[in-house]
Coordinates of C-alpha atoms in Angstrom, one line a residue:
M1493 CA 23.9 44.6 3.2
L1494 CA 20.1 44.2 2.3
D1495 CA 21.0 41.7 -0.4
I1496 CA 23.0 39.7 1.8
Q1497 CA 20.2 39.5 4.4
K1498 CA 17.7 38.8 1.9
S1499 CA 20.0 35.9 0.6
H1500 CA 20.2 34.6 4.2
M1501 CA 16.5 34.6 4.7
Q1502 CA 16.0 32.8 1.6
L1503 CA 18.7 30.2 2.5
S1504 CA 17.1 29.7 5.9
F1505 CA 13.7 29.2 4.2
L1506 CA 15.3 26.6 1.6
K1507 CA 16.7 24.7 4.7
A1508 CA 13.5 24.8 6.6
G1509 CA 11.6 23.6 3.5
K1510 CA 13.9 20.6 3.1
K1511 CA 13.6 19.8 6.6
L1512 CA 9.8 20.0 6.3
I1513 CA 9.9 17.8 3.3
E1514 CA 12.0 15.4 5.3
V1515 CA 9.7 15.2 8.1
T1516 CA 6.6 15.2 5.9
V1517 CA 8.0 11.9 3.9
L1518 CA 9.0 10.3 7.3
L1519 CA 5.4 11.1 8.5
L1520 CA 3.4 10.3 5.4
F1521 CA 5.7 7.7 3.6
F1522 CA 3.2 5.1 2.4
H1523 CA 1.9 1.7 3.8
L1524 CA 4.7 -0.5 2.6
G1525 CA 7.7 1.7 3.9
T1526 CA 7.8 3.7 7.1
A1527 CA 5.0 5.7 8.8
N1528 CA 1.7 5.9 7.2
A1529 CA -0.6 8.2 5.3
Q1530 CA -2.7 5.4 4.4
V1531 CA -3.3 1.9 6.0
T1532 CA -0.9 -0.5 5.2
F1533 CA -1.7 -2.5 1.9
D1534 CA -4.9 -0.5 1.2
V1535 CA -4.1 -0.9 -2.4
I1536 CA -5.2 -4.6 -2.8
G1537 CA -8.0 -5.3 -5.1
P1538 CA -11.3 -7.3 -4.9
H1539 CA -9.8 -10.4 -6.7
E1540 CA -6.2 -9.9 -5.3
Y1541 CA -5.8 -13.4 -4.0
D1542 CA -8.2 -15.2 -6.4
L1543 CA -5.1 -17.4 -7.6
P1544 CA -5.0 -20.6 -9.5
V1545 CA -3.2 -23.9 -8.8
G1546 CA -2.3 -26.7 -11.0
M1547 CA -0.4 -24.6 -13.6
K1548 CA 1.2 -26.4 -16.5
K1549 CA 3.4 -23.5 -17.1
P1550 CA 4.4 -20.4 -15.3
V1551 CA 2.0 -17.4 -15.5
D1552 CA 3.3 -13.9 -15.5
I1553 CA 1.4 -10.9 -14.2
F1554 CA 2.1 -7.2 -14.5
V1555 CA 0.3 -4.7 -11.9
Q1556 CA 0.4 -1.1 -11.7
Y1557 CA -1.0 0.5 -8.6
F1558 CA -1.6 4.3 -8.5
E1559 CA -2.8 6.2 -5.5
T1560 CA -3.0 9.9 -4.5
Q1561 CA -3.5 11.1 -1.0
R1562 CA -4.6 14.6 0.2
T1563 CA -3.7 15.2 3.8
D1564 CA -5.0 18.4 5.6
K1565 CA -6.2 16.8 8.8
M1566 CA -4.9 14.5 11.4
Y1567 CA -6.4 12.5 14.2
N1568 CA -4.9 13.7 17.7
N1569 CA -4.3 11.6 20.7
N1570 CA -8.0 12.0 21.4
G1571 CA -9.3 10.8 18.2
D1572 CA -10.4 14.2 17.2
K1573 CA -9.6 15.7 13.6
V1574 CA -7.2 18.8 13.7
N1575 CA -5.9 20.6 10.7
V1576 CA -2.4 20.2 9.4
P1577 CA -0.6 21.7 6.5
K1578 CA -1.8 20.6 3.3
T1579 CA 0.2 17.9 1.8
N1580 CA -0.3 15.9 -1.5
L1581 CA 1.2 12.5 -1.7
T1582 CA 1.4 10.5 -5.0
I1583 CA 2.3 6.8 -5.1
G1584 CA 2.9 4.5 -8.2
L1585 CA 3.7 0.7 -7.4
T1586 CA 5.0 -1.4 -10.4
K1587 CA 4.7 -5.0 -9.5
Y1588 CA 5.7 -8.0 -11.4
V1589 CA 4.6 -11.5 -10.1
R1590 CA 5.5 -15.0 -11.6
L1591 CA 3.2 -17.8 -10.6
F1592 CA 3.9 -21.4 -10.9
S1593 CA 3.2 -25.0 -9.6
L1594 CA 5.5 -27.8 -8.8
E1595 CA 4.6 -31.1 -10.9
S1596 CA 5.1 -33.1 -7.7
Y1597 CA 2.6 -30.8 -5.8
P1598 CA 0.4 -29.3 -8.4
E1599 CA -2.3 -28.5 -5.7
I1600 CA 0.2 -25.9 -4.4
G1601 CA 0.4 -22.4 -6.0
L1602 CA 3.9 -20.5 -5.7
A1603 CA 4.9 -17.0 -6.8
W1604 CA 7.7 -14.7 -6.4
E1605 CA 6.9 -10.9 -6.6
A1606 CA 9.0 -7.7 -6.8
I1607 CA 7.4 -4.1 -6.2
V1608 CA 9.0 -1.0 -7.1
P1609 CA 7.4 2.4 -5.7
E1610 CA 7.5 5.7 -7.4
I1611 CA 6.8 8.4 -4.8
G1612 CA 6.0 12.1 -5.1
V1613 CA 5.2 14.4 -2.1
R1614 CA 4.3 18.2 -2.3
N1615 CA 3.6 20.3 0.9
N1616 CA 1.2 23.2 -0.5
T1617 CA 1.9 25.5 2.5
A1618 CA 5.5 25.8 1.9
G1619 CA 5.4 25.3 -1.9
I1620 CA 8.0 22.6 -1.9
S1621 CA 8.0 19.0 -3.1
A1622 CA 10.2 15.9 -3.5
G1623 CA 10.1 12.8 -5.6
G1624 CA 12.0 9.5 -6.4
L1625 CA 12.0 5.7 -6.3
G1626 CA 11.3 4.3 -3.0
D1627 CA 12.7 1.1 -1.5
P1628 CA 11.7 -2.0 -3.6
L1629 CA 9.9 -5.1 -2.0
V1630 CA 10.6 -8.6 -2.7
G1631 CA 9.2 -12.0 -1.5
P1632 CA 7.7 -15.3 -1.8
V1633 CA 3.9 -16.4 -1.9
I1634 CA 2.4 -19.6 -1.4
W1635 CA -1.3 -20.8 -1.3
Y1636 CA -3.7 -23.7 -2.0
K1637 CA -7.5 -24.0 -2.7
P1638 CA -9.6 -25.7 0.2
T1639 CA -12.4 -25.8 -2.3
P1640 CA -12.7 -24.8 -6.0
N1641 CA -14.1 -21.5 -5.1
S1642 CA -11.7 -20.4 -2.3
T1643 CA -8.0 -19.6 -1.8
L1644 CA -6.0 -19.7 1.3
G1645 CA -2.3 -18.5 1.4
V1646 CA 0.6 -16.5 2.9
L1647 CA 3.2 -14.2 1.7
A1648 CA 6.3 -12.8 3.1
L1649 CA 7.9 -9.4 1.9
V1650 CA 11.1 -7.5 2.9
T1651 CA 11.9 -4.0 1.9
V1652 CA 15.5 -3.5 0.6
P1653 CA 16.7 0.0 1.7
I1654 CA 18.2 1.2 -1.7
G1655 CA 15.6 3.7 -2.7
D1656 CA 16.1 7.6 -3.0
S1657 CA 16.6 9.2 0.2
A1658 CA 14.6 12.1 -0.9
V1659 CA 11.4 10.1 -0.3
G1660 CA 12.6 8.3 2.8
G1661 CA 14.5 5.3 1.1
G1662 CA 17.8 3.8 1.6
D1663 CA 17.7 3.9 5.5
Q1664 CA 16.3 0.8 7.1
W1665 CA 15.0 -2.7 6.3
T1666 CA 11.5 -3.4 7.0
Y1667 CA 9.8 -6.8 7.0
H1668 CA 6.1 -8.3 6.5
P1669 CA 7.2 -11.8 7.7
F1670 CA 3.8 -13.6 7.9
S1671 CA 0.7 -12.2 6.2
P1672 CA -2.0 -14.8 5.6
F1673 CA -4.6 -14.1 2.9
W1674 CA -7.9 -15.4 1.4
H1675 CA -10.4 -15.3 -1.2
V1676 CA -13.9 -16.7 -1.7
N1677 CA -16.4 -16.7 -4.6
M1678 CA -19.9 -17.0 -3.4
G1679 CA -22.1 -16.8 -6.5
K1680 CA -21.9 -13.2 -7.8
F1681 CA -20.1 -12.1 -4.6
A1682 CA -16.3 -12.2 -4.2
Y1683 CA -14.8 -11.6 -0.7
T1684 CA -10.8 -11.1 -0.6
G1685 CA -9.0 -10.5 2.8
M1686 CA -5.7 -10.5 4.5
V1687 CA -4.1 -9.7 7.8
G1688 CA -0.6 -9.2 8.7
F1689 CA 2.1 -7.4 10.6
Q1690 CA 4.9 -5.0 9.6
T1691 CA 8.3 -4.9 11.6
F1692 CA 11.0 -2.4 11.1
G1693 CA 14.9 -2.6 11.2
H1694 CA 17.1 0.2 12.8
S1695 CA 16.8 3.7 11.1
S1696 CA 20.1 5.2 11.1
R1697 CA 18.6 8.6 10.2
Q1698 CA 16.3 8.8 13.2
N1699 CA 18.5 6.5 15.3
G1700 CA 15.9 4.1 16.5
K1701 CA 13.1 1.9 15.4
Q1702 CA 9.5 2.4 14.8
G1703 CA 6.8 0.7 16.5
D1704 CA 5.2 -2.6 14.7
I1705 CA 2.2 -2.4 12.7
L1706 CA -0.9 -4.9 12.7
Y1707 CA -3.1 -4.3 9.7
T1708 CA -6.2 -6.1 8.0
N1709 CA -7.6 -5.3 4.5
H1710 CA -11.1 -6.3 3.1
R1711 CA -12.8 -6.2 -0.3
L1712 CA -16.3 -7.4 -1.1
G1713 CA -17.3 -7.3 -4.7
Y1714 CA -20.6 -7.9 -6.6
R1715 CA -20.2 -9.2 -10.3
V1716 CA -23.2 -7.4 -12.0
N1717 CA -22.2 -8.8 -15.7
D1718 CA -19.0 -10.1 -17.3
W1719 CA -17.3 -6.7 -17.0
F1720 CA -18.7 -4.6 -14.1
E1721 CA -18.1 -5.6 -10.5
P1722 CA -18.9 -2.7 -7.9
L1723 CA -17.2 -3.1 -4.5
V1724 CA -16.8 -1.8 -0.9
T1725 CA -13.6 -1.6 0.9
L1726 CA -12.6 -1.9 4.8
D1727 CA -8.9 -1.2 6.1
Y1728 CA -7.5 -0.9 9.5
E1729 CA -4.2 -0.8 11.2
K1730 CA -2.7 -0.3 14.6
Q1731 CA 0.9 0.9 15.3
K1732 CA 2.8 0.2 18.7
S1733 CA 4.5 3.1 20.3
S1734 CA 8.3 3.3 20.2
A1735 CA 11.0 6.0 20.7
L1736 CA 10.1 7.2 17.3
T1737 CA 6.4 6.7 17.0
L1738 CA 3.2 7.3 19.1
S1739 CA 0.7 4.5 19.4
S1740 CA -1.4 5.1 16.4
N1741 CA -4.6 3.6 14.4
E1742 CA -7.0 4.3 11.7
M1743 CA -9.8 2.5 10.1
T1744 CA -11.0 3.5 6.6
V1745 CA -14.0 2.4 4.3
G1746 CA -14.2 3.1 0.5
L1747 CA -16.3 2.6 -2.7
G1748 CA -15.3 1.6 -6.0
A1749 CA -15.6 -0.9 -9.1
M1750 CA -13.5 -3.2 -11.0
F1751 CA -13.9 -3.5 -14.7
H1752 CA -12.9 -6.7 -16.3
Y1753 CA -12.1 -6.9 -20.1
W1754 CA -10.4 -9.0 -22.8
G1755 CA -10.0 -12.0 -20.4
N1756 CA -6.5 -11.2 -19.2
Q1757 CA -6.9 -7.4 -18.2
S1758 CA -8.7 -5.4 -15.4
L1759 CA -9.0 -2.0 -14.0
T1760 CA -10.2 -1.1 -10.5
L1761 CA -11.0 2.4 -9.3
N1762 CA -11.8 3.2 -5.7
Y1763 CA -12.1 6.0 -3.3
S1764 CA -11.3 5.6 0.5
K1765 CA -11.9 7.7 3.5
G1766 CA -10.6 7.6 7.2
V1767 CA -13.7 7.2 9.6
D1768 CA -11.8 6.6 12.9
G1769 CA -8.3 6.9 14.4
K1770 CA -5.8 8.4 16.8
N1771 CA -2.3 9.9 16.1
H1772 CA -2.6 9.2 12.4
S1773 CA -3.1 11.1 9.0
V1774 CA -6.9 11.2 8.0
N1775 CA -7.2 9.1 4.9
D1776 CA -8.6 10.8 1.8
S1777 CA -7.2 8.8 -1.1
F1778 CA -8.1 7.6 -4.5
H1779 CA -6.8 4.2 -5.9
A1780 CA -6.4 2.8 -9.2
K1781 CA -5.0 -1.0 -10.3
Y1782 CA -4.4 -2.2 -13.8
V1783 CA -3.6 -5.8 -14.1
F1784 CA -2.1 -7.6 -17.1
V1785 CA -1.7 -11.3 -17.2
F1786 CA 0.4 -13.0 -19.8

């Protein structure tokens, strides 16, 4: 009888743990998917949109993003930080981009990009974890150069719901229908920024739609020499309330550096910390970005 009771208790704990992981993933799923642990698109680097035009042949770019987020605090409705069960979120984003220009319009740059997320989440309090591939993103990019040292463009992305359900995938379409971006080189300074919004399709699991997200990201770097470029970051997002989500926001700041080498490769490392927010996990994340142009 004791063995049966023990087995029942273990089964109840496993069910509760599975539910906790599902809730954690839904609450902490990263910036390109559902609700946020970090600010949307906070992975971009200091030269993310320093793009060429007039390309005689296509240019291929491979990008690997990595970030890890430790969550043990959350902003409540008053903007105060409160303790929550400790959760570690690890994300990889593998991106392939093909850039090209049309012969008839060489002053315009075009690209198509695809991003595949790799996600792992662990709740340290419950001692349980989940992992898998998230919903991929695909979409076009277009830009031009108002001056030789500046870039202005727009991207549009859609998240295709074919990812693993264990990490929140395969449930709903999401869209970044219009996200303007810019880049300016000013001597040794380089400033990259973007602004956009994300809208969500119907979630069959949650039987509703999440509130739209407005976000903006900014990177300012200073090129010390050919290979070393320290940078500061600023990110902000605000999510509307809906039947599934509370109205929330967060602002984060960060420090880091970009390392340029071999002409066609770079590595960017930076740390980001939440400084203000409401109904949002407190950002405490480390980011890495590797770029290979071929």
